[in-house]
Amino acid sequence: MRLKPITWLLFLCLLLALSGFGASAMELGLDDAVKLALDYNLNLQKHRIDLDASGYSEGNLWSEIFPSVNANASAAYRTTLLTGTPFSNSIPNYGIGLGISFSLNAGVPYAIKNIQLAHQSNILRYEDACRALAIQITKRFFALVAEKNNLLLLDEVFNLAQRQFTRSEISFRNGLTGELSLTQSRLALENARYNLNDARISHENNMAEFFAMLGLAPDESAVLIGDVHIIKIEADAEALINEYLHLRPDITRSNQEIERLALSQMQTVMQSRAPSLNLSLDWNGSVSNPFSDTLGATARLSIPLDPWVPGTAREQAISRAANSLEKAKLDLEMTENSARTHIRSLAALLRSSWDSILIARLSLDAARRGYQLTEQGFLNGTVEALTLQDTRNSMASARQRLLQTELSYFNMILDLSAALNIDWKNLMEIYGVPSE
């Protein structure tokens, strides 16, 4: 039976669909990578659980003053011996009861504020974890982009070595060059092949690790869309400290810890030394005897005395709370000093590192021009193959150095933005100096 053309076309489309022919790799930009990491990261999922738990507690603050309610049921079996007879009278008795107890203490308002502050701290901790992960993903993303550019460079070096070996082979067959020149060209080709394959394997492994951070399959086919574009950053360290120091998460957390310990200290003082009032209501009824119900109410005012005596357990607890507060204030001062030093160091590194980028760019221009002149001399027969190989390697090294220098500078920009707790794009927009 002969198939119609339309049938052949449909059959071919089906085969192409099943074999994945023509399937293009997924394009993955930085924003998409960060979003995938934020959704997948297991540590962030744990932070979200803590955040939901503290949010639930904050949404039910009334539970701190909600009275305790308990119900009880009882069963009794009483036996009475009848006087003068061998018989007894057995009477079952069943009862139910309900109790409500309500306590008031001066420390309750501080406990409520502490619950609210704990939720705010969890919010800050979650946001800080998200920013830290975003910075980490950004570094890995552009490191992989730089590796991809390095692969292109090594591939270009390999192609140059291959063309050079072809020329040397032709010249050798024509008697224009010696065996040594041909051997050197072959060695250069094999070295270029090895460097390219080694870098490709390393890049594939790093891509697999990066995909694992995003929750993607290791064999996922994806192309990273982006490039490292840097500009010179000029910013006064002291101005950055004055404007952004208070925005750092560790500074904010230290201030929140001081506030929490101050509330805890007041809560401890009030719970230990302030009078407390307890109101309770109890009702008990008998199922077998409905006329024996009892109802009781109690009001109790407790005034603690031992917390006022030096050296007692509760007085020591008050002293420990005060000491913890003083230590937290010292920790805040130490954190601020460390943050100032870190910001000053990063600002100074950015200033000095820009000069290394300019030097790397000049080195690349010189190496590229040197290779062009050496190649021309080799074609004219005035330069040996080994010299050409050295200049080619020098040009490749200059390009690699420039890639690494620019990536290192960009990572310092990310570190500074993290130290200031601002977006790195905003940092480049505000403090970047356009190239002349």
Short mmCIF file of C-alpha atoms in Angstrom, two decimals:
data_model
loop_
_atom_site.label_atom_id
_atom_site.label_comp_id
_atom_site.label_asym_id
_atom_site.label_seq_id
_atom_site.Cartn_x
_atom_site.Cartn_y
_atom_site.Cartn_z
CA MET A 1 0.00 0.00 0.00
CA ARG A 2 1.35 3.35 -0.97
CA LEU A 3 1.23 6.14 1.61
CA LYS A 4 0.03 9.60 0.68
CA PRO A 5 2.44 12.56 0.95
CA ILE A 6 0.48 14.04 3.83
CA THR A 7 0.80 10.73 5.68
CA TRP A 8 4.55 10.74 5.19
CA LEU A 9 4.70 14.32 6.50
CA LEU A 10 2.74 13.46 9.63
CA PHE A 11 4.88 10.39 10.19
CA LEU A 12 8.06 12.47 9.89
CA CYS A 13 6.76 15.08 12.34
CA LEU A 14 5.99 12.34 14.83
CA LEU A 15 9.50 10.92 14.55
CA LEU A 16 11.02 14.36 15.03
CA ALA A 17 8.89 14.98 18.10
CA LEU A 18 9.82 11.63 19.65
CA SER A 19 13.52 12.00 18.97
CA GLY A 20 13.69 15.61 20.17
CA PHE A 21 15.24 16.68 16.89
CA GLY A 22 15.59 20.42 16.68
CA ALA A 23 14.86 20.93 20.38
CA SER A 24 16.62 24.09 21.51
CA ALA A 25 18.27 24.53 24.89
CA MET A 26 16.46 26.50 27.56
CA GLU A 27 17.60 30.10 27.92
CA LEU A 28 18.24 30.99 31.55
CA GLY A 29 18.76 34.57 32.65
CA LEU A 30 19.97 35.79 36.03
CA ASP A 31 16.52 36.80 37.28
CA ASP A 32 15.10 33.40 36.37
CA ALA A 33 18.00 31.62 38.09
CA VAL A 34 17.53 33.63 41.28
CA LYS A 35 13.78 32.94 41.28
CA LEU A 36 14.34 29.20 40.84
CA ALA A 37 16.87 29.15 43.68
CA LEU A 38 14.59 31.09 46.03
CA ASP A 39 11.72 28.70 45.35
CA TYR A 40 13.81 25.54 45.68
CA ASN A 41 16.34 26.27 48.44
CA LEU A 42 15.76 24.00 51.44
CA ASN A 43 17.16 26.43 54.01
CA LEU A 44 14.70 29.08 52.84
CA GLN A 45 11.90 26.56 53.22
CA LYS A 46 12.95 26.08 56.85
CA HIS A 47 12.97 29.85 57.33
CA ARG A 48 9.47 30.01 55.87
CA ILE A 49 8.27 27.42 58.38
CA ASP A 50 9.70 29.48 61.26
CA LEU A 51 8.14 32.60 59.76
CA ASP A 52 4.72 30.97 59.50
CA ALA A 53 4.96 29.73 63.09
CA SER A 54 5.89 33.14 64.52
CA GLY A 55 3.23 34.77 62.35
CA TYR A 56 0.64 32.39 63.76
CA SER A 57 1.70 33.29 67.29
CA GLU A 58 1.56 37.00 66.51
CA GLY A 59 -1.91 36.61 65.03
CA ASN A 60 -3.16 35.01 68.24
CA LEU A 61 -1.83 37.33 70.93
CA TRP A 62 -5.07 36.94 72.86
CA SER A 63 -3.83 33.49 73.88
CA GLU A 64 -1.47 35.16 76.39
CA ILE A 65 -4.44 36.26 78.51
CA PHE A 66 -6.87 33.49 77.61
CA PRO A 67 -8.07 31.78 80.81
CA SER A 68 -7.31 28.15 81.46
CA VAL A 69 -10.43 25.99 81.23
CA ASN A 70 -10.67 22.41 82.40
CA ALA A 71 -13.45 19.90 82.68
CA ASN A 72 -13.56 16.84 84.89
CA ALA A 73 -15.71 13.79 85.39
CA SER A 74 -15.79 11.44 88.35
CA ALA A 75 -17.30 8.13 89.28
CA ALA A 76 -17.60 6.75 92.83
CA TYR A 77 -19.08 3.61 94.28
CA ARG A 78 -19.90 3.79 97.95
CA THR A 79 -20.88 0.72 100.04
CA THR A 80 -22.63 1.03 103.45
CA LEU A 81 -23.06 -1.94 105.83
CA LEU A 82 -26.56 -2.13 107.33
CA THR A 83 -26.48 -2.31 111.12
CA GLY A 84 -27.40 -5.70 112.58
CA THR A 85 -27.65 -7.44 109.21
CA PRO A 86 -25.17 -9.15 106.91
CA PHE A 87 -26.36 -6.99 104.00
CA SER A 88 -24.93 -3.81 102.56
CA ASN A 89 -26.30 -0.86 100.61
CA SER A 90 -24.28 0.12 97.49
CA ILE A 91 -24.81 3.63 96.04
CA PRO A 92 -23.10 4.69 92.79
CA ASN A 93 -22.27 8.40 92.41
CA TYR A 94 -21.28 10.13 89.15
CA GLY A 95 -20.20 13.74 88.90
CA ILE A 96 -19.03 16.35 86.41
CA GLY A 97 -17.21 19.62 86.91
CA LEU A 98 -15.97 22.71 85.14
CA GLY A 99 -13.21 25.09 86.20
CA ILE A 100 -12.04 28.43 84.84
CA SER A 101 -8.91 30.16 86.04
CA PHE A 102 -7.81 33.62 84.94
CA SER A 103 -4.41 35.07 85.90
CA LEU A 104 -3.25 38.65 85.51
CA ASN A 105 0.42 39.60 85.76
CA ALA A 106 2.24 42.83 84.96
CA GLY A 107 4.66 40.93 82.70
CA VAL A 108 2.01 39.96 80.15
CA PRO A 109 2.28 43.16 78.03
CA TYR A 110 6.02 42.63 77.67
CA ALA A 111 5.50 38.98 76.70
CA ILE A 112 3.10 40.13 73.95
CA LYS A 113 5.63 42.66 72.64
CA ASN A 114 8.28 39.96 72.63
CA ILE A 115 6.09 37.75 70.45
CA GLN A 116 5.62 40.59 67.98
CA LEU A 117 9.34 41.31 67.97
CA ALA A 118 10.14 37.61 67.40
CA HIS A 119 7.99 37.66 64.28
CA GLN A 120 9.71 40.81 63.01
CA SER A 121 13.08 39.15 63.61
CA ASN A 122 12.00 36.11 61.60
CA ILE A 123 10.89 38.37 58.76
CA LEU A 124 14.29 40.07 58.77
CA ARG A 125 16.10 36.73 58.97
CA TYR A 126 14.12 35.39 56.00
CA GLU A 127 14.74 38.51 53.90
CA ASP A 128 18.43 38.42 54.78
CA ALA A 129 18.65 34.75 53.76
CA CYS A 130 16.95 35.57 50.44
CA ARG A 131 19.42 38.39 49.73
CA ALA A 132 22.42 36.23 50.66
CA LEU A 133 21.20 33.45 48.37
CA ALA A 134 20.56 35.91 45.54
CA ILE A 135 24.13 37.23 45.87
CA GLN A 136 25.50 33.67 45.87
CA ILE A 137 23.52 32.74 42.76
CA THR A 138 24.61 35.94 41.02
CA LYS A 139 28.28 35.15 41.70
CA ARG A 140 27.92 31.59 40.45
CA PHE A 141 25.94 32.72 37.40
CA PHE A 142 28.52 35.21 36.19
CA ALA A 143 31.38 32.88 37.10
CA LEU A 144 29.83 30.34 34.73
CA VAL A 145 29.38 33.05 32.10
CA ALA A 146 33.08 33.88 32.46
CA GLU A 147 33.91 30.18 32.14
CA LYS A 148 31.86 30.05 28.95
CA ASN A 149 33.76 33.04 27.56
CA ASN A 150 37.00 31.34 28.52
CA LEU A 151 35.87 28.24 26.61
CA LEU A 152 35.31 30.39 23.55
CA LEU A 153 38.79 31.81 24.00
CA LEU A 154 40.36 28.37 24.35
CA ASP A 155 38.43 27.19 21.33
CA GLU A 156 39.82 30.11 19.37
CA VAL A 157 43.34 29.25 20.56
CA PHE A 158 42.77 25.65 19.51
CA ASN A 159 41.62 26.74 16.04
CA LEU A 160 44.67 28.99 15.70
CA ALA A 161 46.96 26.13 16.71
CA GLN A 162 45.20 23.82 14.29
CA ARG A 163 45.62 26.26 11.41
CA GLN A 164 49.23 26.77 12.37
CA PHE A 165 49.86 23.04 12.40
CA THR A 166 48.26 22.75 8.97
CA ARG A 167 50.57 25.49 7.63
CA SER A 168 53.61 23.86 9.23
CA GLU A 169 52.68 20.50 7.77
CA ILE A 170 52.36 21.96 4.27
CA SER A 171 55.64 23.85 4.65
CA PHE A 172 57.36 20.70 5.88
CA ARG A 173 56.15 18.68 2.91
CA ASN A 174 57.37 21.43 0.61
CA GLY A 175 60.76 21.53 2.32
CA LEU A 176 60.31 25.07 3.62
CA THR A 177 60.50 24.21 7.35
CA GLY A 178 62.26 21.56 9.38
CA GLU A 179 60.99 18.67 11.44
CA LEU A 180 61.49 20.59 14.70
CA SER A 181 59.08 23.31 13.60
CA LEU A 182 56.47 20.71 12.71
CA THR A 183 56.92 18.94 16.05
CA GLN A 184 56.53 22.22 17.92
CA SER A 185 53.33 23.00 16.03
CA ARG A 186 51.93 19.55 16.82
CA LEU A 187 52.82 20.00 20.51
CA ALA A 188 51.09 23.38 20.58
CA LEU A 189 48.00 21.83 18.98
CA GLU A 190 47.85 18.99 21.53
CA ASN A 191 48.32 21.42 24.44
CA ALA A 192 45.51 23.60 23.12
CA ARG A 193 43.28 20.54 22.71
CA TYR A 194 44.02 19.38 26.26
CA ASN A 195 43.36 22.83 27.79
CA LEU A 196 40.08 23.10 25.90
CA ASN A 197 38.84 19.64 26.92
CA ASP A 198 39.88 20.16 30.55
CA ALA A 199 38.09 23.51 30.74
CA ARG A 200 34.99 22.04 29.07
CA ILE A 201 34.75 19.18 31.60
CA SER A 202 35.20 21.60 34.49
CA HIS A 203 32.50 23.88 33.09
CA GLU A 204 30.06 20.99 32.69
CA ASN A 205 30.61 19.93 36.30
CA ASN A 206 30.13 23.47 37.56
CA MET A 207 26.96 23.80 35.49
CA ALA A 208 25.62 20.57 37.03
CA GLU A 209 26.28 21.91 40.54
CA PHE A 210 24.61 25.20 39.63
CA PHE A 211 21.54 23.39 38.29
CA ALA A 212 21.36 21.42 41.54
CA MET A 213 21.18 24.72 43.44
CA LEU A 214 18.23 25.72 41.23
CA GLY A 215 16.43 22.39 41.57
CA LEU A 216 17.03 21.49 37.92
CA ALA A 217 18.18 18.12 36.61
CA PRO A 218 21.99 17.86 36.22
CA ASP A 219 21.62 16.96 32.56
CA GLU A 220 19.32 19.91 31.87
CA SER A 221 20.18 21.68 28.63
CA ALA A 222 20.33 25.40 29.30
CA VAL A 223 22.18 28.42 27.99
CA LEU A 224 23.03 31.19 30.45
CA ILE A 225 21.98 34.55 29.04
CA GLY A 226 24.04 37.43 30.36
CA ASP A 227 27.49 38.95 30.43
CA VAL A 228 29.75 40.66 32.94
CA HIS A 229 29.45 44.39 32.36
CA ILE A 230 31.32 46.48 34.89
CA ILE A 231 31.96 50.16 35.38
CA LYS A 232 34.22 52.00 37.73
CA ILE A 233 32.75 52.53 41.19
CA GLU A 234 33.74 55.67 43.04
CA ALA A 235 32.26 56.12 46.49
CA ASP A 236 33.56 57.59 49.71
CA ALA A 237 33.66 54.94 52.40
CA GLU A 238 32.61 57.29 55.20
CA ALA A 239 29.64 58.54 53.18
CA LEU A 240 28.57 54.95 52.56
CA ILE A 241 28.89 54.15 56.26
CA ASN A 242 26.80 57.15 57.31
CA GLU A 243 24.07 56.40 54.77
CA TYR A 244 23.83 52.61 54.76
CA LEU A 245 25.34 51.24 57.98
CA HIS A 246 22.01 51.17 59.82
CA LEU A 247 20.47 49.15 56.95
CA ARG A 248 22.78 46.17 57.42
CA PRO A 249 20.87 43.08 58.56
CA ASP A 250 23.37 42.26 61.31
CA ILE A 251 23.02 45.79 62.73
CA THR A 252 19.24 45.57 62.58
CA ARG A 253 19.29 42.15 64.22
CA SER A 254 21.55 43.44 67.00
CA ASN A 255 19.18 46.34 67.66
CA GLN A 256 16.25 43.95 67.73
CA GLU A 257 18.13 41.68 70.12
CA ILE A 258 18.70 44.63 72.45
CA GLU A 259 15.02 45.48 72.30
CA ARG A 260 14.07 41.85 72.92
CA LEU A 261 16.38 41.55 75.93
CA ALA A 262 15.07 44.85 77.33
CA LEU A 263 11.53 43.50 77.06
CA SER A 264 12.62 40.18 78.58
CA GLN A 265 14.25 42.02 81.46
CA MET A 266 11.06 43.98 82.16
CA GLN A 267 9.03 40.80 81.80
CA THR A 268 11.27 39.02 84.32
CA VAL A 269 11.08 41.94 86.74
CA MET A 270 7.32 42.22 86.50
CA GLN A 271 6.69 38.50 86.71
CA SER A 272 9.01 38.18 89.70
CA ARG A 273 8.27 41.32 91.75
CA ALA A 274 4.88 42.63 90.67
CA PRO A 275 1.71 41.35 92.38
CA SER A 276 -0.38 38.88 90.43
CA LEU A 277 -4.13 38.36 90.54
CA ASN A 278 -5.78 34.98 90.03
CA LEU A 279 -9.52 34.59 89.54
CA SER A 280 -11.03 31.13 89.44
CA LEU A 281 -14.55 29.74 89.17
CA ASP A 282 -15.37 26.07 89.81
CA TRP A 283 -18.63 24.21 89.38
CA ASN A 284 -19.20 20.59 90.29
CA GLY A 285 -22.43 18.68 89.87
CA SER A 286 -23.62 15.20 90.70
CA VAL A 287 -25.44 13.19 88.07
CA SER A 288 -27.01 10.85 90.60
CA ASN A 289 -28.01 13.62 93.00
CA PRO A 290 -28.95 16.83 91.15
CA PHE A 291 -29.46 18.72 94.41
CA SER A 292 -25.83 18.47 95.49
CA ASP A 293 -24.26 20.89 92.95
CA THR A 294 -21.53 23.16 94.23
CA LEU A 295 -20.28 26.47 92.87
CA GLY A 296 -17.17 28.20 94.11
CA ALA A 297 -15.32 31.39 93.22
CA THR A 298 -11.88 32.45 94.38
CA ALA A 299 -9.90 35.67 94.06
CA ARG A 300 -6.25 35.49 95.06
CA LEU A 301 -3.71 38.30 95.14
CA SER A 302 -0.10 37.17 95.39
CA ILE A 303 2.67 39.53 96.43
CA PRO A 304 6.16 37.96 95.99
CA LEU A 305 8.73 38.83 98.60
CA ASP A 306 11.79 36.70 97.80
CA PRO A 307 12.73 38.58 94.58
CA TRP A 308 13.46 41.62 96.76
CA VAL A 309 15.95 39.68 98.84
CA PRO A 310 19.51 39.78 97.41
CA GLY A 311 20.90 36.42 96.41
CA THR A 312 17.62 34.56 95.97
CA ALA A 313 16.97 32.57 92.80
CA ARG A 314 14.49 35.02 91.33
CA GLU A 315 16.68 38.01 92.22
CA GLN A 316 19.57 36.31 90.41
CA ALA A 317 17.35 35.79 87.36
CA ILE A 318 16.69 39.54 87.28
CA SER A 319 20.43 40.25 87.50
CA ARG A 320 21.19 37.80 84.67
CA ALA A 321 18.60 39.51 82.46
CA ALA A 322 20.28 42.88 83.06
CA ASN A 323 23.70 41.41 82.29
CA SER A 324 22.46 39.89 79.03
CA LEU A 325 21.17 43.30 77.98
CA GLU A 326 24.54 44.95 78.63
CA LYS A 327 26.35 42.23 76.68
CA ALA A 328 24.00 42.74 73.72
CA LYS A 329 24.84 46.45 73.68
CA LEU A 330 28.54 45.61 73.59
CA ASP A 331 27.89 43.11 70.77
CA LEU A 332 26.16 45.86 68.78
CA GLU A 333 29.16 48.14 69.18
CA MET A 334 31.52 45.36 68.05
CA THR A 335 29.29 44.59 65.04
CA GLU A 336 29.23 48.25 64.01
CA ASN A 337 33.03 48.54 64.26
CA SER A 338 33.49 45.36 62.20
CA ALA A 339 31.00 46.58 59.59
CA ARG A 340 32.77 49.92 59.24
CA THR A 341 36.10 48.17 58.72
CA HIS A 342 34.57 45.82 56.13
CA ILE A 343 33.00 48.65 54.14
CA ARG A 344 36.22 50.70 54.18
CA SER A 345 38.20 47.65 53.01
CA LEU A 346 35.84 46.91 50.12
CA ALA A 347 35.78 50.54 49.00
CA ALA A 348 39.58 50.66 49.00
CA LEU A 349 39.81 47.36 47.08
CA LEU A 350 37.45 48.67 44.43
CA ARG A 351 39.58 51.76 43.95
CA SER A 352 42.82 49.81 43.60
CA SER A 353 41.34 46.98 41.54
CA TRP A 354 40.17 49.29 38.79
CA ASP A 355 43.80 50.06 37.96
CA SER A 356 44.45 46.33 37.54
CA ILE A 357 41.59 46.17 35.02
CA LEU A 358 43.12 49.02 33.01
CA ILE A 359 46.49 47.27 33.08
CA ALA A 360 44.90 43.97 32.00
CA ARG A 361 43.19 45.70 29.08
CA LEU A 362 46.44 47.33 27.97
CA SER A 363 48.22 43.99 28.31
CA LEU A 364 45.65 42.34 26.07
CA ASP A 365 45.99 45.06 23.43
CA ALA A 366 49.77 44.68 23.48
CA ALA A 367 49.58 40.86 23.35
CA ARG A 368 47.08 40.94 20.48
CA ARG A 369 49.24 43.34 18.48
CA GLY A 370 52.33 41.29 19.24
CA TYR A 371 50.66 38.14 17.97
CA GLN A 372 49.56 39.87 14.77
CA LEU A 373 53.13 41.03 14.05
CA THR A 374 54.63 37.66 14.98
CA GLU A 375 52.17 35.80 12.78
CA GLN A 376 53.04 38.06 9.88
CA GLY A 377 56.73 37.42 10.48
CA PHE A 378 56.12 33.68 10.60
CA LEU A 379 54.31 33.79 7.28
CA ASN A 380 57.25 35.73 5.86
CA GLY A 381 59.67 33.11 7.20
CA THR A 382 61.45 35.44 9.64
CA VAL A 383 59.92 34.07 12.87
CA GLU A 384 60.11 30.53 14.20
CA ALA A 385 57.08 28.47 15.11
CA LEU A 386 58.07 28.36 18.78
CA THR A 387 58.07 32.16 18.95
CA LEU A 388 54.65 32.25 17.33
CA GLN A 389 53.40 29.72 19.86
CA ASP A 390 54.71 31.82 22.75
CA THR A 391 53.01 34.98 21.51
CA ARG A 392 49.76 33.08 20.95
CA ASN A 393 49.89 31.73 24.49
CA SER A 394 50.68 35.20 25.79
CA MET A 395 47.62 36.59 24.03
CA ALA A 396 45.42 33.82 25.49
CA SER A 397 46.83 34.42 28.97
CA ALA A 398 46.18 38.16 28.66
CA ARG A 399 42.55 37.51 27.73
CA GLN A 400 42.11 35.07 30.60
CA ARG A 401 43.67 37.54 33.00
CA LEU A 402 41.28 40.26 31.85
CA LEU A 403 38.28 37.93 32.29
CA GLN A 404 39.36 36.98 35.81
CA THR A 405 40.16 40.56 36.77
CA GLU A 406 36.78 41.83 35.61
CA LEU A 407 35.00 38.96 37.36
CA SER A 408 36.91 39.64 40.57
CA TYR A 409 35.98 43.33 40.38
CA PHE A 410 32.33 42.45 39.82
CA ASN A 411 32.38 40.11 42.83
CA MET A 412 33.71 42.98 44.95
CA ILE A 413 30.78 45.08 43.76
CA LEU A 414 28.45 42.30 44.91
CA ASP A 415 30.23 42.08 48.26
CA LEU A 416 29.97 45.83 48.77
CA SER A 417 26.27 45.83 47.88
CA ALA A 418 25.74 43.02 50.41
CA ALA A 419 27.72 44.94 53.04
CA LEU A 420 25.52 47.99 52.44
CA ASN A 421 22.33 45.92 52.05
CA ILE A 422 21.39 47.52 48.74
CA ASP A 423 20.86 46.03 45.29
CA TRP A 424 24.07 45.75 43.28
CA LYS A 425 22.38 47.28 40.24
CA ASN A 426 21.44 50.33 42.30
CA LEU A 427 25.00 50.54 43.59
CA MET A 428 26.37 50.62 40.04
CA GLU A 429 23.75 53.14 38.95
CA ILE A 430 24.35 55.51 41.87
CA TYR A 431 28.12 55.29 42.25
CA GLY A 432 29.20 54.12 38.81
CA VAL A 433 31.41 56.37 36.70
CA PRO A 434 30.84 56.08 32.91
CA SER A 435 33.92 55.12 30.94
CA GLU A 436 35.58 57.92 29.05
#
